[in-house]
Short mmCIF file of N, CA and C in Angstrom, two decimals:
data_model
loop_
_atom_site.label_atom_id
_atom_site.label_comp_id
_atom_site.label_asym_id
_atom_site.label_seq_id
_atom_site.Cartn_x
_atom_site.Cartn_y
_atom_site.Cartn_z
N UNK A 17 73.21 13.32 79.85
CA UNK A 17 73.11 12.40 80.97
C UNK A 17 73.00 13.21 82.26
N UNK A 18 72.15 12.93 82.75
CA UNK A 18 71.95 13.45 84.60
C UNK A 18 72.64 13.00 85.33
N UNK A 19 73.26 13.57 86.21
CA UNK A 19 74.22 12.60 87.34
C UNK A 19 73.50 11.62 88.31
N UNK A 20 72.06 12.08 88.44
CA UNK A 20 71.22 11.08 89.28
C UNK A 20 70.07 10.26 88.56
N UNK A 21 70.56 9.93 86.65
CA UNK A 21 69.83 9.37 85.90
C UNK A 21 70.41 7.84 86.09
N UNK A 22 69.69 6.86 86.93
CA UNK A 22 70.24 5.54 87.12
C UNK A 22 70.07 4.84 85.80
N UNK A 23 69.16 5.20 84.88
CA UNK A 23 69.50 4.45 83.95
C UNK A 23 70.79 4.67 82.69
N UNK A 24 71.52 5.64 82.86
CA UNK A 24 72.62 6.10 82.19
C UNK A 24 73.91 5.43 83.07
N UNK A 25 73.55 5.65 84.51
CA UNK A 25 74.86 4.83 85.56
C UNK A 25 74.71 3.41 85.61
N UNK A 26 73.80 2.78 84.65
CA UNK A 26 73.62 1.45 84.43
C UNK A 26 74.40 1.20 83.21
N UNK A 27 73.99 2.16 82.03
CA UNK A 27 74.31 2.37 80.72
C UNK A 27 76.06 2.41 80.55
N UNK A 28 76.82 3.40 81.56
CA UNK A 28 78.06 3.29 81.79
C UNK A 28 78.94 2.45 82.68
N UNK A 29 78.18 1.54 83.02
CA UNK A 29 78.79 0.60 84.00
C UNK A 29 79.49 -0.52 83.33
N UNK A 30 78.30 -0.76 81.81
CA UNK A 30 78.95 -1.75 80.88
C UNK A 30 79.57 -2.12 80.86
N UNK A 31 79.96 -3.54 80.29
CA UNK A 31 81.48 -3.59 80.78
C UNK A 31 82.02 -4.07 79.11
N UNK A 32 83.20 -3.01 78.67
CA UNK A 32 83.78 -2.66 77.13
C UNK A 32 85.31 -3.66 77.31
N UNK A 33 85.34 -3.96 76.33
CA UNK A 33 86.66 -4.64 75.52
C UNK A 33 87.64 -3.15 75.63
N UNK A 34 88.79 -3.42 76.51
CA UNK A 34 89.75 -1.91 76.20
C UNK A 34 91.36 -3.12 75.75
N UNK A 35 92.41 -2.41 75.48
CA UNK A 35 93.46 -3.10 75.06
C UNK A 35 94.53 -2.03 75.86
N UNK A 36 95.50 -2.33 76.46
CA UNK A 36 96.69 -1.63 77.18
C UNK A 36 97.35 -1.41 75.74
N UNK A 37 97.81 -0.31 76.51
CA UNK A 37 98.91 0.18 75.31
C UNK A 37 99.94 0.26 75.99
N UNK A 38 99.89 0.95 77.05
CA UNK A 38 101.60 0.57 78.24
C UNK A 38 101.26 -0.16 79.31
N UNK A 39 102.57 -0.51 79.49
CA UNK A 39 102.66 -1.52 80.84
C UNK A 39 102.15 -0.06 82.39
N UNK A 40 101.70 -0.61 83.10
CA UNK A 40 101.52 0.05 83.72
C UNK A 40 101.71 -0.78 85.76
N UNK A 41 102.37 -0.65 86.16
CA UNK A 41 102.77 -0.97 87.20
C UNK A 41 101.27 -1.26 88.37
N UNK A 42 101.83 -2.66 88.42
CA UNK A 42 100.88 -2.64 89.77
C UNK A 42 99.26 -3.02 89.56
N UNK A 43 98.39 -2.68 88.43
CA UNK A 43 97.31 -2.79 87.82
C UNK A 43 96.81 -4.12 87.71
N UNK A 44 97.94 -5.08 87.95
CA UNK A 44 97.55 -6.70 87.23
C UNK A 44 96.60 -6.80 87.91
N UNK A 45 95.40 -6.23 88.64
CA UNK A 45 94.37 -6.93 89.57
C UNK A 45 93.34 -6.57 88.80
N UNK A 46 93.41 -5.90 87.82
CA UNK A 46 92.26 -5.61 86.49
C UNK A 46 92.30 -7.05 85.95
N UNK A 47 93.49 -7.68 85.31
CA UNK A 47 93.43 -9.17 84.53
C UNK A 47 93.53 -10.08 85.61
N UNK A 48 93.11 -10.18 87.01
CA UNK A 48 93.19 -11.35 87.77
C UNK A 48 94.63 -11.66 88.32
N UNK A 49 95.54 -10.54 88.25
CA UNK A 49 97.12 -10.64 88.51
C UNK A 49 97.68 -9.99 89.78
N UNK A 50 96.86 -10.02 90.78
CA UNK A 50 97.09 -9.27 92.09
C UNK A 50 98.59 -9.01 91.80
N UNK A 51 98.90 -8.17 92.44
CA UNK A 51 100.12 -7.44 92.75
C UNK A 51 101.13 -7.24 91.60
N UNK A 52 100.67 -7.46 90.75
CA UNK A 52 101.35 -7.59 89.38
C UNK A 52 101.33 -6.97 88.31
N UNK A 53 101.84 -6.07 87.44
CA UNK A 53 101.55 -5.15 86.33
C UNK A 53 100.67 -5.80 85.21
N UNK A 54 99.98 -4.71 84.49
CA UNK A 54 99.61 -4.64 83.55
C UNK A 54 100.21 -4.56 82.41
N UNK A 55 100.23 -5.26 81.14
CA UNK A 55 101.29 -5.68 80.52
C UNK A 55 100.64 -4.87 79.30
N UNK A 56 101.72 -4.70 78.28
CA UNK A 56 101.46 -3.63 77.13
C UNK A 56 100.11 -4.52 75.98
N UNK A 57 99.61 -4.38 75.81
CA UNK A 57 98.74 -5.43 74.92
C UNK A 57 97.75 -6.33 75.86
N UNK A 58 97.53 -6.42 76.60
CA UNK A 58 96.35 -7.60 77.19
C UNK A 58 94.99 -6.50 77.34
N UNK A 59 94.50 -7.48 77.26
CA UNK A 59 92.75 -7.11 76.45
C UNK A 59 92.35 -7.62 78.32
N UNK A 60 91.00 -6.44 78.88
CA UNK A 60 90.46 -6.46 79.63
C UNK A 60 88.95 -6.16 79.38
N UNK A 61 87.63 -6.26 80.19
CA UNK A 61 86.71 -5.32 79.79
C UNK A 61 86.87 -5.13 81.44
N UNK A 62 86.52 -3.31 81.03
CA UNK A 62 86.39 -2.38 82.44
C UNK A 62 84.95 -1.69 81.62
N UNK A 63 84.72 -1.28 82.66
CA UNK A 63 83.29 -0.49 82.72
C UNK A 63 83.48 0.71 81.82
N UNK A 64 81.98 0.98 80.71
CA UNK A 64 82.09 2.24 80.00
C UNK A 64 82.88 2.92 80.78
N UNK A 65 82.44 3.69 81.26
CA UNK A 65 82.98 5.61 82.47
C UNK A 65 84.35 5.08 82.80
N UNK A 66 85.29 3.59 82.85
CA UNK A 66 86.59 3.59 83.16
C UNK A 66 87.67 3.54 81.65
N UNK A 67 86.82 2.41 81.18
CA UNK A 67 87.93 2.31 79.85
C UNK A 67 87.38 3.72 78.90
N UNK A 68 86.55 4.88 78.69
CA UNK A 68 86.79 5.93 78.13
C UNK A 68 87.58 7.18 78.87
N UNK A 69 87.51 7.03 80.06
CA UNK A 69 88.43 8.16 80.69
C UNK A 69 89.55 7.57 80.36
N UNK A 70 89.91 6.30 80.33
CA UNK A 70 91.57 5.79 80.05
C UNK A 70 92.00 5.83 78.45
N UNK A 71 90.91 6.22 78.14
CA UNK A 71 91.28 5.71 76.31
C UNK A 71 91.66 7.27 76.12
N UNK A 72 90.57 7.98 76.59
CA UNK A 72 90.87 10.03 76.30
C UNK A 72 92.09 10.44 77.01
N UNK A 73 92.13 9.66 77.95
CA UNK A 73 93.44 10.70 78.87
C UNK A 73 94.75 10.62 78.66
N UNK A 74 95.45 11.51 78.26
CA UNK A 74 96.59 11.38 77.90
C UNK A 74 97.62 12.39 78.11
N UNK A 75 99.07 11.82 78.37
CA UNK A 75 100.09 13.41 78.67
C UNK A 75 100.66 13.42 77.09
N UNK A 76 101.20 15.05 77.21
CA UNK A 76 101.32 15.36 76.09
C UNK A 76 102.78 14.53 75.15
N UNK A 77 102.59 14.30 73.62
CA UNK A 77 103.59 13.19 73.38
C UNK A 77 103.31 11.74 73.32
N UNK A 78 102.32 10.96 74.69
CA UNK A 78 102.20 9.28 74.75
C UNK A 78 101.10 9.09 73.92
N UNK A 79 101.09 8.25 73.69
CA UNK A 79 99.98 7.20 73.26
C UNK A 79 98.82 7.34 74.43
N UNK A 80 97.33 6.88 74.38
CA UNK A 80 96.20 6.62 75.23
C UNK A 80 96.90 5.06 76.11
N UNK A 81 96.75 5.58 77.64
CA UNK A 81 96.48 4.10 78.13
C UNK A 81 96.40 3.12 77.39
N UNK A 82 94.49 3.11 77.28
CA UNK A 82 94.36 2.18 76.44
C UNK A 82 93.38 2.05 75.13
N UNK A 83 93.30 1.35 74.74
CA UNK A 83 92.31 1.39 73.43
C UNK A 83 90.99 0.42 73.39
N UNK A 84 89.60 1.60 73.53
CA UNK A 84 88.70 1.18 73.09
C UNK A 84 88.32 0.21 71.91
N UNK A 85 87.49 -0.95 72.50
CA UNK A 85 87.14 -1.91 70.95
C UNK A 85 85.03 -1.77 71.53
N UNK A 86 84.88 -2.13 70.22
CA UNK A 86 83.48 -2.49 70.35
C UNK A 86 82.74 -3.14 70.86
N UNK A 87 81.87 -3.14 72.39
CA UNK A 87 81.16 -4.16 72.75
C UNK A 87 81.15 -5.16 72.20
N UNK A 88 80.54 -6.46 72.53
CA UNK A 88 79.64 -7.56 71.54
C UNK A 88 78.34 -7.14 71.43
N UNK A 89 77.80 -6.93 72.36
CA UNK A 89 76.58 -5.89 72.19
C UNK A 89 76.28 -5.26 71.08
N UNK A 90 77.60 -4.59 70.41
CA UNK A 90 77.65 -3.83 69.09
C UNK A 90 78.54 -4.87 68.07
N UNK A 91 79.03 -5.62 67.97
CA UNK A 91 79.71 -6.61 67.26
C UNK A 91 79.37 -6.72 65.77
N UNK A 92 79.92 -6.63 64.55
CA UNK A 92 79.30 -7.37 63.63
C UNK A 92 78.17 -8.02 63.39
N UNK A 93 78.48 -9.29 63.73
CA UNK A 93 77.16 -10.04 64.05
C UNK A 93 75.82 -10.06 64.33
N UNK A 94 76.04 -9.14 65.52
CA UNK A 94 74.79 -8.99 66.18
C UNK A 94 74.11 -7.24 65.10
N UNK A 95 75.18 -7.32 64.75
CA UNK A 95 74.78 -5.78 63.83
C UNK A 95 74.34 -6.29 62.35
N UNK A 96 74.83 -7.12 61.62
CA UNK A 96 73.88 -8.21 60.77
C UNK A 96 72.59 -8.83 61.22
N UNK A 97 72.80 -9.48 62.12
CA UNK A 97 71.62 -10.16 62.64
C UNK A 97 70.42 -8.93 62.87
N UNK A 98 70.65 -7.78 63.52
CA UNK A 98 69.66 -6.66 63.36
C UNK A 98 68.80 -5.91 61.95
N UNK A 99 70.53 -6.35 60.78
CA UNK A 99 69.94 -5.99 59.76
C UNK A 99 68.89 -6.78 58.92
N UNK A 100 68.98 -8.19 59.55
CA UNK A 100 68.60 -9.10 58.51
C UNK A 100 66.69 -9.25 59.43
N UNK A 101 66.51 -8.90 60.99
CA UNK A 101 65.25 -8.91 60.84
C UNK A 101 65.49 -8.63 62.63
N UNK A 102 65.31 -7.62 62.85
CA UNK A 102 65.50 -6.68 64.09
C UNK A 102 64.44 -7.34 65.66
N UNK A 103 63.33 -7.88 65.21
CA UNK A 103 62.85 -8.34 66.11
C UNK A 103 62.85 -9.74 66.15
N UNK A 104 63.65 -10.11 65.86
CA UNK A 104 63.93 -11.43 66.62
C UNK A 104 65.17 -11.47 67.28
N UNK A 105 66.08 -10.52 67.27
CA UNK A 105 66.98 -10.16 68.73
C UNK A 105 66.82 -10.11 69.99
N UNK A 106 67.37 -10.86 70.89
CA UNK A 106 67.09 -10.58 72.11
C UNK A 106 68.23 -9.69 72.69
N UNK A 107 67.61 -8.38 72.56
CA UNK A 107 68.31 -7.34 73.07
C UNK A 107 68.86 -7.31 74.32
N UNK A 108 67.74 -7.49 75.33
CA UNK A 108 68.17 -7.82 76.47
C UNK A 108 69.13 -8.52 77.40
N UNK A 109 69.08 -9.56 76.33
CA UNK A 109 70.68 -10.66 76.52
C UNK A 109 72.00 -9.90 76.41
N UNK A 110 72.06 -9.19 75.09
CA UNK A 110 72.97 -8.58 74.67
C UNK A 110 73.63 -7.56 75.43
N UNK A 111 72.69 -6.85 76.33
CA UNK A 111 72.96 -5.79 76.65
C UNK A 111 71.44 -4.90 77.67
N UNK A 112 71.21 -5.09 78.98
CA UNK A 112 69.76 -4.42 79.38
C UNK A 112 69.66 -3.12 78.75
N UNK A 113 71.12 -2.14 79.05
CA UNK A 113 70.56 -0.87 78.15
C UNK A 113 71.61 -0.67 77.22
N UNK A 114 70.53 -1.59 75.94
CA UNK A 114 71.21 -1.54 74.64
C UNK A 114 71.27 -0.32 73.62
N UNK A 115 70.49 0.19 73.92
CA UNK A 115 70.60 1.06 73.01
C UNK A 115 70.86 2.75 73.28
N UNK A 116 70.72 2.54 75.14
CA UNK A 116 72.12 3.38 75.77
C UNK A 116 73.48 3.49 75.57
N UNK A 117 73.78 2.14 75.57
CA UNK A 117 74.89 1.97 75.37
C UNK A 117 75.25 2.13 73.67
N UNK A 118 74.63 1.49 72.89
CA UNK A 118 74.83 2.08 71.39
C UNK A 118 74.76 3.75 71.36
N UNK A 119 74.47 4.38 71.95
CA UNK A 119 74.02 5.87 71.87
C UNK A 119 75.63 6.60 72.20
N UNK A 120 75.86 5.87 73.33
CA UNK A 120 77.31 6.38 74.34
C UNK A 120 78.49 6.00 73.39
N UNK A 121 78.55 4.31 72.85
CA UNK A 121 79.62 3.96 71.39
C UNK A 121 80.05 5.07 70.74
N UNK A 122 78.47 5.58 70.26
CA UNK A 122 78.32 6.15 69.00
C UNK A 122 79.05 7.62 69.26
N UNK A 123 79.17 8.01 70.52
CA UNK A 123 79.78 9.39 71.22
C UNK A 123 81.70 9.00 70.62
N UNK A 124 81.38 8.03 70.92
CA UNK A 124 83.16 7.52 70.91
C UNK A 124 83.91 6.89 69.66
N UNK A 125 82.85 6.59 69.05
CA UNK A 125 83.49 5.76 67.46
C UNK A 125 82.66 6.18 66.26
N UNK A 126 83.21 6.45 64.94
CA UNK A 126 82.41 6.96 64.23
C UNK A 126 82.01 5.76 63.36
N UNK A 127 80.73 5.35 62.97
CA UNK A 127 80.35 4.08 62.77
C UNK A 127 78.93 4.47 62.15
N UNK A 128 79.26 5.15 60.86
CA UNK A 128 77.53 5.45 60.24
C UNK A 128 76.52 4.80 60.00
N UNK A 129 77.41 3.44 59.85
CA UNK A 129 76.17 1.97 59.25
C UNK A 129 75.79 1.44 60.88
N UNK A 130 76.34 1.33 61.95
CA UNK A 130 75.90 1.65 63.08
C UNK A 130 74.49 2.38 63.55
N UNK A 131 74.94 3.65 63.28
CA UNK A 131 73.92 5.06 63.50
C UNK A 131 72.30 4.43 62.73
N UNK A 132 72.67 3.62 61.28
CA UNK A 132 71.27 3.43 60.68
C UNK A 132 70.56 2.20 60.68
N UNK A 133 71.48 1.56 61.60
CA UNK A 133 70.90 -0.11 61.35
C UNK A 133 70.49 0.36 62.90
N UNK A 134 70.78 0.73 63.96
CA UNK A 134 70.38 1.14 65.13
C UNK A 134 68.77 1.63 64.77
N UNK A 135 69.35 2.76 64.62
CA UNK A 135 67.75 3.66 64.28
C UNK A 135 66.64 3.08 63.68
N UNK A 136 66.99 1.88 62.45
CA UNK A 136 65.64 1.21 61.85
C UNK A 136 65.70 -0.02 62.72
N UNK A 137 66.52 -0.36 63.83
CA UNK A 137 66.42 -1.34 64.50
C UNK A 137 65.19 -0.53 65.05
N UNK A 138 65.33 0.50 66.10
CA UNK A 138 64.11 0.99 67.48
C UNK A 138 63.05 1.52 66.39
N UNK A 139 63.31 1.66 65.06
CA UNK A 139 61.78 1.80 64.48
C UNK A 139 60.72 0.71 63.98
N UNK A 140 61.73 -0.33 63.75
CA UNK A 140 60.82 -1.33 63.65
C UNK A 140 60.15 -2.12 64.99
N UNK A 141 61.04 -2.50 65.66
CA UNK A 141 60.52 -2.68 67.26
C UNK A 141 59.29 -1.91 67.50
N UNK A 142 59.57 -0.44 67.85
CA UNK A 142 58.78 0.32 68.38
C UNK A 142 57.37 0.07 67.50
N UNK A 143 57.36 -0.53 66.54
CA UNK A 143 55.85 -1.03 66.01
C UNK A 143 55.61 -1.93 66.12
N UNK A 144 56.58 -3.22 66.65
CA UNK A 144 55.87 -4.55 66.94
C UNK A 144 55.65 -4.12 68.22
N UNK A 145 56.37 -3.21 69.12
CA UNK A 145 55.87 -2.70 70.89
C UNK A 145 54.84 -2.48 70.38
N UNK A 146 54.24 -1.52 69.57
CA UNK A 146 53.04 -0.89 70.22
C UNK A 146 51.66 -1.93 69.60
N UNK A 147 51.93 -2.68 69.02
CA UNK A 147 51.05 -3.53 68.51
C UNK A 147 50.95 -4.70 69.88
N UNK A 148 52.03 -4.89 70.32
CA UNK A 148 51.97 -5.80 71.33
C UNK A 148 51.60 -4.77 72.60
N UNK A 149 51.52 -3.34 72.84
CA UNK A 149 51.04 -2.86 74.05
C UNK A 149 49.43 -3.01 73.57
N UNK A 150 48.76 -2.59 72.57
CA UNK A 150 47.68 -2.53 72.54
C UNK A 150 46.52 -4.01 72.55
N UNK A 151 47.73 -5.13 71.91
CA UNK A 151 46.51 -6.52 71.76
C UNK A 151 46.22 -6.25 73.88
N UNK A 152 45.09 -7.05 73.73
CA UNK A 152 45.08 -7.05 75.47
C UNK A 152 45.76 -8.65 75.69
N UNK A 153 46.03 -9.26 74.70
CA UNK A 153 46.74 -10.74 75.69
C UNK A 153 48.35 -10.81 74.92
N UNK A 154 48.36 -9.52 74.66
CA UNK A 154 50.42 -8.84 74.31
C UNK A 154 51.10 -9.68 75.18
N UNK A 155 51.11 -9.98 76.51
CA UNK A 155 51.98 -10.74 77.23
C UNK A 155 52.02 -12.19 77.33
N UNK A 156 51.10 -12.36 76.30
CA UNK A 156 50.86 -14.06 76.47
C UNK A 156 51.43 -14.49 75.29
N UNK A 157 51.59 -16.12 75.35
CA UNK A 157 51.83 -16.67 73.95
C UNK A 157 52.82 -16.21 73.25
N UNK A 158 53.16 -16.57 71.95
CA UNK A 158 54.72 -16.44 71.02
C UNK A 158 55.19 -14.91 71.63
N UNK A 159 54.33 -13.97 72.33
CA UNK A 159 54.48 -12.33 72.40
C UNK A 159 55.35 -12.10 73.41
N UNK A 160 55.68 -12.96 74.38
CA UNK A 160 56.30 -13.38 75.88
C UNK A 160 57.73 -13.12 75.54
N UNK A 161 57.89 -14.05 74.49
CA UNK A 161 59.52 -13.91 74.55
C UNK A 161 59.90 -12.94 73.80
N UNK A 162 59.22 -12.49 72.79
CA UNK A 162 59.14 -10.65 72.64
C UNK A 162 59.52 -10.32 73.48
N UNK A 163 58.37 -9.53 73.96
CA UNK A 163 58.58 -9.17 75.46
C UNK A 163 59.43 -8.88 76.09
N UNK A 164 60.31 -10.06 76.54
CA UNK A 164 61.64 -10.71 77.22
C UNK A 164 62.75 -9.89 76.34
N UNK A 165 63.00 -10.26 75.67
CA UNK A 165 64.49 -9.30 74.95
C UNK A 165 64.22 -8.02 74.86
N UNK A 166 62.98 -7.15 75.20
CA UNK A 166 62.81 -5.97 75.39
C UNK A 166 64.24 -4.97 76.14
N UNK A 167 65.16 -4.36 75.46
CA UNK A 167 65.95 -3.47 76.46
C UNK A 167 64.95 -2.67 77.33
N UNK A 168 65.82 -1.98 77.84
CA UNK A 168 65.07 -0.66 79.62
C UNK A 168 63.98 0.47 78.65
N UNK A 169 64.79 0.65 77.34
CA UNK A 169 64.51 1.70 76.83
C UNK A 169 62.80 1.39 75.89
N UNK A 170 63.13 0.26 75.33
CA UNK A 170 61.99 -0.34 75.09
C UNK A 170 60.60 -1.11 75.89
N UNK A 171 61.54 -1.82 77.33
CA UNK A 171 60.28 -1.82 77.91
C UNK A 171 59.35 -0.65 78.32
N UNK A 172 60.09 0.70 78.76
CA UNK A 172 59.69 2.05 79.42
C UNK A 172 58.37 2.14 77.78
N UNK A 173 58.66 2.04 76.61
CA UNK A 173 57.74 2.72 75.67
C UNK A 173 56.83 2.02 75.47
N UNK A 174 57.34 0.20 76.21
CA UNK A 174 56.13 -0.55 76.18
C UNK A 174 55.05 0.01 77.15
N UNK A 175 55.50 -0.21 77.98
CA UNK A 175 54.70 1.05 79.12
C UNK A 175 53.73 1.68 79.41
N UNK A 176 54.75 2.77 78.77
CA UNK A 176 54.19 4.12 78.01
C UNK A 176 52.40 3.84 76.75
N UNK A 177 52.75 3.10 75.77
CA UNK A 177 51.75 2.69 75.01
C UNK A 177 50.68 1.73 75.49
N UNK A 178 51.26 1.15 76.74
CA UNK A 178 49.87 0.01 77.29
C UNK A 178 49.28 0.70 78.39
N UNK A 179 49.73 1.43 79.19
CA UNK A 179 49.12 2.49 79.72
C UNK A 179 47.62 3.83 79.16
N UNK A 180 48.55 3.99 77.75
CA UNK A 180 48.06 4.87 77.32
C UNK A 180 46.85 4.06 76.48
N UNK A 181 46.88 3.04 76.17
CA UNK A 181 45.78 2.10 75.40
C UNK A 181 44.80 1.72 76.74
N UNK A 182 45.00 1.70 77.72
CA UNK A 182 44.06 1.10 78.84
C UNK A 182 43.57 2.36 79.08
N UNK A 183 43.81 3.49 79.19
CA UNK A 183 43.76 4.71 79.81
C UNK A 183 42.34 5.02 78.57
N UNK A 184 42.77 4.80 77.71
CA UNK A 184 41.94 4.93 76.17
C UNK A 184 40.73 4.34 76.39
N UNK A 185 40.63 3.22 76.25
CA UNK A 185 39.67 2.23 77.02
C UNK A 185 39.06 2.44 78.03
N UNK A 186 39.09 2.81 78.83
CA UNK A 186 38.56 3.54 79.95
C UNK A 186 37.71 4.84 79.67
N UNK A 187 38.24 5.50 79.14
CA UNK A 187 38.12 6.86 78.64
C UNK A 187 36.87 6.18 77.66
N UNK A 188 36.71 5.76 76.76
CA UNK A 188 36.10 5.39 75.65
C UNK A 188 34.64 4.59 76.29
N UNK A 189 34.80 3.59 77.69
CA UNK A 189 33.84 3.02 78.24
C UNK A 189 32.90 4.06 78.72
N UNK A 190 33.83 5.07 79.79
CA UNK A 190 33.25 6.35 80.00
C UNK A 190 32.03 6.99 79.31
N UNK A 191 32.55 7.55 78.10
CA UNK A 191 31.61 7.82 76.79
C UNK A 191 30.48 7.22 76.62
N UNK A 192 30.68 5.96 76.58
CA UNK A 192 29.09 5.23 75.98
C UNK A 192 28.03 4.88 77.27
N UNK A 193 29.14 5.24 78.17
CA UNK A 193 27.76 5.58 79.50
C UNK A 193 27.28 6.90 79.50
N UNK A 194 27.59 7.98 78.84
CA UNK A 194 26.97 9.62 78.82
C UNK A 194 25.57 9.25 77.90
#
């Protein structure tokens, strides 16, 4: 990650399921409790970059602050639902950078069926993308709401491939005028 990569300071901004493990004085303005402690057990979501510095940091002897849980983003569910037919997810709902954020999880929890339902998730996509960068009316019709659940990471390769298909086209018109 770059420190001036905005799409990673998007990616860590997320906002994660953490769980207190100690009471901690004064904090209640995380659960809506102005002036009031944080109680041993209440479930908050704080932003990736806050609830993993609180989950790692620790003095020697205690327990972590607090304890990391799994997005919904990454949930069961939505991790079935990927397995059972990947492009009809709307990623985007779930999460704009979904599969940033699955990348950053995956730094923090060891989750192998994760790692492979991910990976044949962006491989199958990445072939209905490029089929939909190359038709020329990709943005129209049933292809739209495609489209639409596209994460950051997937629209950028949509992009990338409709660019490079027009660029082609061009290039190719070129030719048959020599």
């Amino acid at each position: 990650m770059s420190y001036y990569d905005i799409d990673a300071i998007l990616t860590d901004s997320q906002k994660v399921p953490c769980t207190f493990e100690l009471e901690v004085p004064r904090l209640g303005y995380l659960d809506g409790n102005s002036g009031g402690d944080m109680k041993k057990g209440t479930r908050v979501e704080l932003p990736l970059w806050l609830g993993e510095m609180l989950a790692v940091s620790r003095q020697l002897g205690t327990s972590p602050l607090v304890t990391l849980d799994l997005p919904s983003a990454l949930s069961p569910r939505v991790i079935n639902a990927l397995k059972a037919d990947p492009r009809t997810v709307d990623l985007r709902s779930l999460a704009p950078h979904f599969y940033g954020l699955g990348a950053r999880i995956l730094e923090l929890f060891e989750e192998e069926e994760m790692v492979e339902v991910l990976s044949e998730t962006f491989k199958k996509r990445a072939a209905e993308i490029a089929d939909h960068a190359h038709n020329p009316r990709g943005a129209l019709g049933e292809s739209a709401d495609f489209l639409r659940g596209l994460d950051e990471t997937e629209r950028q390769l949509f992009r990338a491939a409709h660019d490079s298909a027009k660029s082609m086209k061009s290039w190719m018109g070129e030719m048959k005028k020599q």
